PDB file of C-alpha atoms in Angstrom:
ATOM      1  CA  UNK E 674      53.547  69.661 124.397  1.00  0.00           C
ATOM      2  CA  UNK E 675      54.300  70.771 127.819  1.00  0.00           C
ATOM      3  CA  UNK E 676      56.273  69.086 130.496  1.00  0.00           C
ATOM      4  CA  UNK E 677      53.093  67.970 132.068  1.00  0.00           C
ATOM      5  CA  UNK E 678      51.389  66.740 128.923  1.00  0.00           C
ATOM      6  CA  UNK E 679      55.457  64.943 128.570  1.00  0.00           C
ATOM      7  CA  UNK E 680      55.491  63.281 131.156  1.00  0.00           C
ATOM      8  CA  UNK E 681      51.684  62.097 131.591  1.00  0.00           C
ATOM      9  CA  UNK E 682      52.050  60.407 128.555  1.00  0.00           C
ATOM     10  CA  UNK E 683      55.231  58.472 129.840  1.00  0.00           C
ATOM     11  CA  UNK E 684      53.679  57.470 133.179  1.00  0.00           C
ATOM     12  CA  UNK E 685      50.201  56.088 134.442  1.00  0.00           C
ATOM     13  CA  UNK E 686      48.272  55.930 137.846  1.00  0.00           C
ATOM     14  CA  UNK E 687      48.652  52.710 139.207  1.00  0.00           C
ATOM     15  CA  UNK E 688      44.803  52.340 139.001  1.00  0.00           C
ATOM     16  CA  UNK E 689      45.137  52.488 134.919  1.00  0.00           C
ATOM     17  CA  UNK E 690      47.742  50.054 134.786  1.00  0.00           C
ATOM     18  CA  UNK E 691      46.403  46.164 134.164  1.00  0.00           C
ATOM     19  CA  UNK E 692      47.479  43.038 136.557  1.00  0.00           C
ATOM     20  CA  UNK E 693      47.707  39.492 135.274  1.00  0.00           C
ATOM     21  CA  UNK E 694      50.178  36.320 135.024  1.00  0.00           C
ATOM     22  CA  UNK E 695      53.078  36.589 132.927  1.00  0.00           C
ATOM     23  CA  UNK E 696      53.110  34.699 129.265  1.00  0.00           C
ATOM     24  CA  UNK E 697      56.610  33.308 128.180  1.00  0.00           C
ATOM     25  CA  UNK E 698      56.621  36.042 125.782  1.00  0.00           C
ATOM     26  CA  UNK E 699      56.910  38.205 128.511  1.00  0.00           C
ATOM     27  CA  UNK E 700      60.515  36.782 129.255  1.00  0.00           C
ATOM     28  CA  UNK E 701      62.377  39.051 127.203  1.00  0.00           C
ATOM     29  CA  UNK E 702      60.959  42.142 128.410  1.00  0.00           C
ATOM     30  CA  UNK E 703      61.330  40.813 132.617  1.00  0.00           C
ATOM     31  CA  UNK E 704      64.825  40.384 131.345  1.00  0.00           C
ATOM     32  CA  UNK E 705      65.394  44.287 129.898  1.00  0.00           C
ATOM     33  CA  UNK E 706      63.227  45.740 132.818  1.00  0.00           C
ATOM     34  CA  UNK E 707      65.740  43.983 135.520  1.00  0.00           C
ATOM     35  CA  UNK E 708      68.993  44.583 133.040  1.00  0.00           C
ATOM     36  CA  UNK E 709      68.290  48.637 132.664  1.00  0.00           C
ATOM     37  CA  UNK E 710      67.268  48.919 136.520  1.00  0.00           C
ATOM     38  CA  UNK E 711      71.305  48.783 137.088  1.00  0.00           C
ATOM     39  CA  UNK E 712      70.547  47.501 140.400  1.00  0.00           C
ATOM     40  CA  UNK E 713      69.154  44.162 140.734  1.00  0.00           C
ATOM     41  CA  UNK E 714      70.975  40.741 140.205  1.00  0.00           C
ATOM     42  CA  UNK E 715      70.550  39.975 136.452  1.00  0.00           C
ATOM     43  CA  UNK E 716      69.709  36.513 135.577  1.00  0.00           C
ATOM     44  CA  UNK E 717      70.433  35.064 132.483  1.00  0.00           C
ATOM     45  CA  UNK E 718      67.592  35.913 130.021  1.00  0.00           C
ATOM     46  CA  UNK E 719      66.369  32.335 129.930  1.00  0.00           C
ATOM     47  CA  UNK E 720      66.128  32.736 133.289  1.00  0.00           C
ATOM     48  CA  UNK E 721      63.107  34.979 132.593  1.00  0.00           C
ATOM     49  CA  UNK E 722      61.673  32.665 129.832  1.00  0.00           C
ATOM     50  CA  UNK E 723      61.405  30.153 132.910  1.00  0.00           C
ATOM     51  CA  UNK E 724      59.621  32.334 135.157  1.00  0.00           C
ATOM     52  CA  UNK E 725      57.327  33.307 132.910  1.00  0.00           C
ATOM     53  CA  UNK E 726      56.486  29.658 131.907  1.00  0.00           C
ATOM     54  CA  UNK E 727      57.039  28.031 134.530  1.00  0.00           C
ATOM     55  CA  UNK E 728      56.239  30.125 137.697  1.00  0.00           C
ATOM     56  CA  UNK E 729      53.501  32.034 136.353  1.00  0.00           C
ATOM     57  CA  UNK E 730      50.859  31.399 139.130  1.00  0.00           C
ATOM     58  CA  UNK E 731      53.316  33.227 141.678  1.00  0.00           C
ATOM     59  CA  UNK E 732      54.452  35.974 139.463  1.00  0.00           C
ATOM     60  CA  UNK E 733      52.943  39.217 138.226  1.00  0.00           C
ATOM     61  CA  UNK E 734      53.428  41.169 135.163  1.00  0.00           C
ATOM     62  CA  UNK E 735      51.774  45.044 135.373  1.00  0.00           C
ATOM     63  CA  UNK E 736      50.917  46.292 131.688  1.00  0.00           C
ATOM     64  CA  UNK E 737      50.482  49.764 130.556  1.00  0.00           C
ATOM     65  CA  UNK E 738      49.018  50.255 126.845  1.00  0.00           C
ATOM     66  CA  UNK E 739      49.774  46.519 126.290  1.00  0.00           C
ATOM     67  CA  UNK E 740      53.477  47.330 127.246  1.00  0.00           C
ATOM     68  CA  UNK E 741      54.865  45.728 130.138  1.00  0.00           C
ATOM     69  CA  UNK E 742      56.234  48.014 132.949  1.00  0.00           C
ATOM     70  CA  UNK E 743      57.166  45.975 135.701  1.00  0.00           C
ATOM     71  CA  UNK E 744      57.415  42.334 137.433  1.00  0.00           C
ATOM     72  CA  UNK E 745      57.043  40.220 140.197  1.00  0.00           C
ATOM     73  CA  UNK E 746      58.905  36.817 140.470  1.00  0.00           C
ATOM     74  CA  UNK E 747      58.551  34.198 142.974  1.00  0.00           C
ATOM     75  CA  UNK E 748      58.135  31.219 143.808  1.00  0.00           C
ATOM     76  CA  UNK E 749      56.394  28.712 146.547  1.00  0.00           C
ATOM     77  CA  UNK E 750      58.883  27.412 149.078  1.00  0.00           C
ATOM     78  CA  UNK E 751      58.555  23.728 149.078  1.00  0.00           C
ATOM     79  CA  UNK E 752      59.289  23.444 152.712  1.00  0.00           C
ATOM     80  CA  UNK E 753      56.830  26.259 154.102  1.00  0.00           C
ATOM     81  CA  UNK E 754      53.369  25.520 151.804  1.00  0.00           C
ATOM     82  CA  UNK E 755      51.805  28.715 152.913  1.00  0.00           C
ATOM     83  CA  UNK E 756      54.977  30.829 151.579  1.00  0.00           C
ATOM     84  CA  UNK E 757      55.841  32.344 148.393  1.00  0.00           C
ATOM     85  CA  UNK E 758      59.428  33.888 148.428  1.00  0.00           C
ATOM     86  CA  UNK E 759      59.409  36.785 146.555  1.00  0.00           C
ATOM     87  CA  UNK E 760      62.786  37.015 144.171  1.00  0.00           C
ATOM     88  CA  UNK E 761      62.749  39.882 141.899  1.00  0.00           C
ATOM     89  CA  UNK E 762      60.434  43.317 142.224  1.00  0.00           C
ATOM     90  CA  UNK E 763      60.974  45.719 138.960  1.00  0.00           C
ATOM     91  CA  UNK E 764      59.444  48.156 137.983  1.00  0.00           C
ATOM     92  CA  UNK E 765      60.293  50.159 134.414  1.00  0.00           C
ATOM     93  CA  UNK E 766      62.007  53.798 135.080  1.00  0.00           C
ATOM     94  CA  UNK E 767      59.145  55.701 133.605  1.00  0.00           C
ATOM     95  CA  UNK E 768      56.928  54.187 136.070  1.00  0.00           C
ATOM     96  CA  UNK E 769      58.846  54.449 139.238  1.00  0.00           C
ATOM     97  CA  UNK E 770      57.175  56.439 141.811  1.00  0.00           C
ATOM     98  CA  UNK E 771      53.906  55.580 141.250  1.00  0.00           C
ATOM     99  CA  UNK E 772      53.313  52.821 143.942  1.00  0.00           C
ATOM    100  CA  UNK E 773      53.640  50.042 140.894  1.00  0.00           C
ATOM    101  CA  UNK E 774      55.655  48.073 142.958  1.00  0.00           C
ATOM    102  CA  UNK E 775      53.312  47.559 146.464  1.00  0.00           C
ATOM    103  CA  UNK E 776      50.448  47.468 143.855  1.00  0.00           C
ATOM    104  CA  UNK E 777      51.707  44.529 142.057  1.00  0.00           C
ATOM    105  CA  UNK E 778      52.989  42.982 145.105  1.00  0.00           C
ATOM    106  CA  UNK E 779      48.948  43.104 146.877  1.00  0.00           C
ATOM    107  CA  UNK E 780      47.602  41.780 143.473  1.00  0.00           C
ATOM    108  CA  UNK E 781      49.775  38.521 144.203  1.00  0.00           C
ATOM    109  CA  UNK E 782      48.820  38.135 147.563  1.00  0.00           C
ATOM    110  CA  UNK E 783      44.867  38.469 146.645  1.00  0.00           C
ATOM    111  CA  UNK E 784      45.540  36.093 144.217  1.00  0.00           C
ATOM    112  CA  UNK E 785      47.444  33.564 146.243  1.00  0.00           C
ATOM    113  CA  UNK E 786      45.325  33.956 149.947  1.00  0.00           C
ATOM    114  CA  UNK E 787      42.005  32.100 148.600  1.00  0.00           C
ATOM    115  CA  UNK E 788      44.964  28.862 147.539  1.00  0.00           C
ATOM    116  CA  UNK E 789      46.297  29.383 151.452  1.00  0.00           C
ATOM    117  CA  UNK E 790      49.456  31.210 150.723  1.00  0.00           C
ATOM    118  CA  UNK E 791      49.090  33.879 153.303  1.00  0.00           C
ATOM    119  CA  UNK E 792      52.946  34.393 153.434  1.00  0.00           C
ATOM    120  CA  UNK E 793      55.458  36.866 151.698  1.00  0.00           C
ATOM    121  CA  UNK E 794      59.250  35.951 152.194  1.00  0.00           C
ATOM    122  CA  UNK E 795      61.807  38.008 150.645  1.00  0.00           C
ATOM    123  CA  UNK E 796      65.472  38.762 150.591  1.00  0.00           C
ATOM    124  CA  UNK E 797      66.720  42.287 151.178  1.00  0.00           C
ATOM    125  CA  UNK E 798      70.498  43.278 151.584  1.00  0.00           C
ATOM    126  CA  UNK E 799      70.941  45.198 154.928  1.00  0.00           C
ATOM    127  CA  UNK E 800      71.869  48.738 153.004  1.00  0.00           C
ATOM    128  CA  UNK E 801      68.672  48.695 150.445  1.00  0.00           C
ATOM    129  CA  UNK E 802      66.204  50.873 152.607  1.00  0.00           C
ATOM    130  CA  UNK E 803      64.001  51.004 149.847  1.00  0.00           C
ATOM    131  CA  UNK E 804      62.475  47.672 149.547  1.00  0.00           C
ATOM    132  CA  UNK E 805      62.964  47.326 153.422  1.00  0.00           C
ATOM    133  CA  UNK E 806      60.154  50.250 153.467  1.00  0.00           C
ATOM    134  CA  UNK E 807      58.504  48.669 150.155  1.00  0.00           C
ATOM    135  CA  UNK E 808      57.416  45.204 152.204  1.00  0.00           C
ATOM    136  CA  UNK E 809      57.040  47.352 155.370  1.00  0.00           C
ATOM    137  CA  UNK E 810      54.320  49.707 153.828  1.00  0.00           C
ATOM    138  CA  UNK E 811      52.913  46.110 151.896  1.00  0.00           C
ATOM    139  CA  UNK E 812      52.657  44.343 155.671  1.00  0.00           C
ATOM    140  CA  UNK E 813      50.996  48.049 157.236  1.00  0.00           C
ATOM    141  CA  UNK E 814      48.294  48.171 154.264  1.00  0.00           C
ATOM    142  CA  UNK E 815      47.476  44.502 154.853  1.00  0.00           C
ATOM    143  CA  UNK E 816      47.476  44.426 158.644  1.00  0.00           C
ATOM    144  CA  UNK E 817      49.902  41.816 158.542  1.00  0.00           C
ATOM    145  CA  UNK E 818      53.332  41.383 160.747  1.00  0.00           C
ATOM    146  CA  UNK E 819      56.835  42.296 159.397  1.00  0.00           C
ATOM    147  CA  UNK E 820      59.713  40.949 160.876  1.00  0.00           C
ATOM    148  CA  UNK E 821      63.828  40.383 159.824  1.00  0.00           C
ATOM    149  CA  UNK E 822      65.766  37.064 159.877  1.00  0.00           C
ATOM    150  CA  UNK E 823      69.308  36.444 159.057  1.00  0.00           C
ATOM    151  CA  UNK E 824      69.492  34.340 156.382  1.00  0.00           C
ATOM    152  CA  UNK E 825      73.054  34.323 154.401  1.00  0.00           C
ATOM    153  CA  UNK E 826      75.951  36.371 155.309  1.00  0.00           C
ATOM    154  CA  UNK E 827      78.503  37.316 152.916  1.00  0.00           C
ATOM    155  CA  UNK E 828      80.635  34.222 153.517  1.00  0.00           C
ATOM    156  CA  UNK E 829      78.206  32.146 152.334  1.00  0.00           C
ATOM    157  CA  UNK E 830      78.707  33.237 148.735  1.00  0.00           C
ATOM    158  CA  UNK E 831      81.028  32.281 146.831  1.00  0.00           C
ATOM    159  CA  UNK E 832      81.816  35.989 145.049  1.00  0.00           C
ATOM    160  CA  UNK E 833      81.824  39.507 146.348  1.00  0.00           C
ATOM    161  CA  UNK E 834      78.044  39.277 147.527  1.00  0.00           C
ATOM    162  CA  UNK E 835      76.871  41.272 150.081  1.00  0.00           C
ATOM    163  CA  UNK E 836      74.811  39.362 152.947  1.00  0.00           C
ATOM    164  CA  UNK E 837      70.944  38.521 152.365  1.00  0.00           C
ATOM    165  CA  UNK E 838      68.374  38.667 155.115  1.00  0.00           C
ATOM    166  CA  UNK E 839      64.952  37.169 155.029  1.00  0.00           C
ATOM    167  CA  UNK E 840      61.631  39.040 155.357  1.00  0.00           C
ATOM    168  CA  UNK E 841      58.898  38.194 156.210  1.00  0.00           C
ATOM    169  CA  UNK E 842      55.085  39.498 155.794  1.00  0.00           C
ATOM    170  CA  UNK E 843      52.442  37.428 157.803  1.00  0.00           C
ATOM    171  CA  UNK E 844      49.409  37.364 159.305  1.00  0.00           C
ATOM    172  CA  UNK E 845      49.381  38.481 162.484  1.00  0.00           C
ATOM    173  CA  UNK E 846      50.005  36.355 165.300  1.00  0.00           C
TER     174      UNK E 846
END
């Protein structure tokens, strides 16, 4: 095979990969996807099992080839009822690249808009530029506003934790 064929095999066009709800036998994967990507805060894996069980209807699981590639967490915030905060993005490293990420994000918002959840929140630390741009680019292909709010500062953990800020995609005002 040649490079090309290589890596075409390894990767897919976000229009070939399938959306839907993750199944608690999903956890485990969720759990390898974050632990390899060396960069986000690993939970505990039953951590994942609970997600996938129990926050399903705000999460996202994008399959290639029946294999999970990547993941959306979140959650609705009990004291905003039109909000889901968004806690973990991850996408597998053979995948990366691809748009996966804002793809799987949009398919959670068009499933949550018709229930009233017109909201995105997030956390992003101040030096991760990537998924500042990721929820930027997700607000400009919706039309929506994005906006920064402080949130938690680095004192307000109690380990080495860099500080937290809150983002926010919403409809326009």
């Amino acid at each position: 095979m040649s490079p090309t064929q290589i890596s075409a095999t390894l990767t897919a066009a976000p229009d070939a990969v399938a959306f839907r709800k993750p199944k608690v036998s999903d956890g485990v994967r969720l759990w390898e996807i974050a632990r390899d990507s060396k960069v986000l805060d690993l939970n505990s894996s039953y951590a994942y099992l609970l997600w996938c069980q129990d926050y399903a209807q705000t999460s996202v699981v994008a399959e290639v080839d029946g294999k999970v590639v990547g993941f959306v967490t979140g959650y609705l915030r009990p004291q905003l009822p039109d909000a889901v905060m968004v806690w973990q993005v991850a996408v597998d490293a053979d995948q990366r690249g691809l748009g996966l990420a804002g793809k799987m994000l949009s398919q959670l918002m068009d499933r949550l808009e018709p229930r009233g959840i017109t909201t995105l929140h997030t956390t992003i630390s101040p030096d991760n530029t990537a998924s500042q741009a990721l929820f930027a680019g997700l607000a400009e292909r919706r039309g929506m506003d994005f906006r920064r709010e402080d949130l938690f500062s680095p004192n307000d953990f109690p380990d080495d934790h860099e500080a937290e800020d809150l983002y926010i995609v919403a409809p326009r005002r």
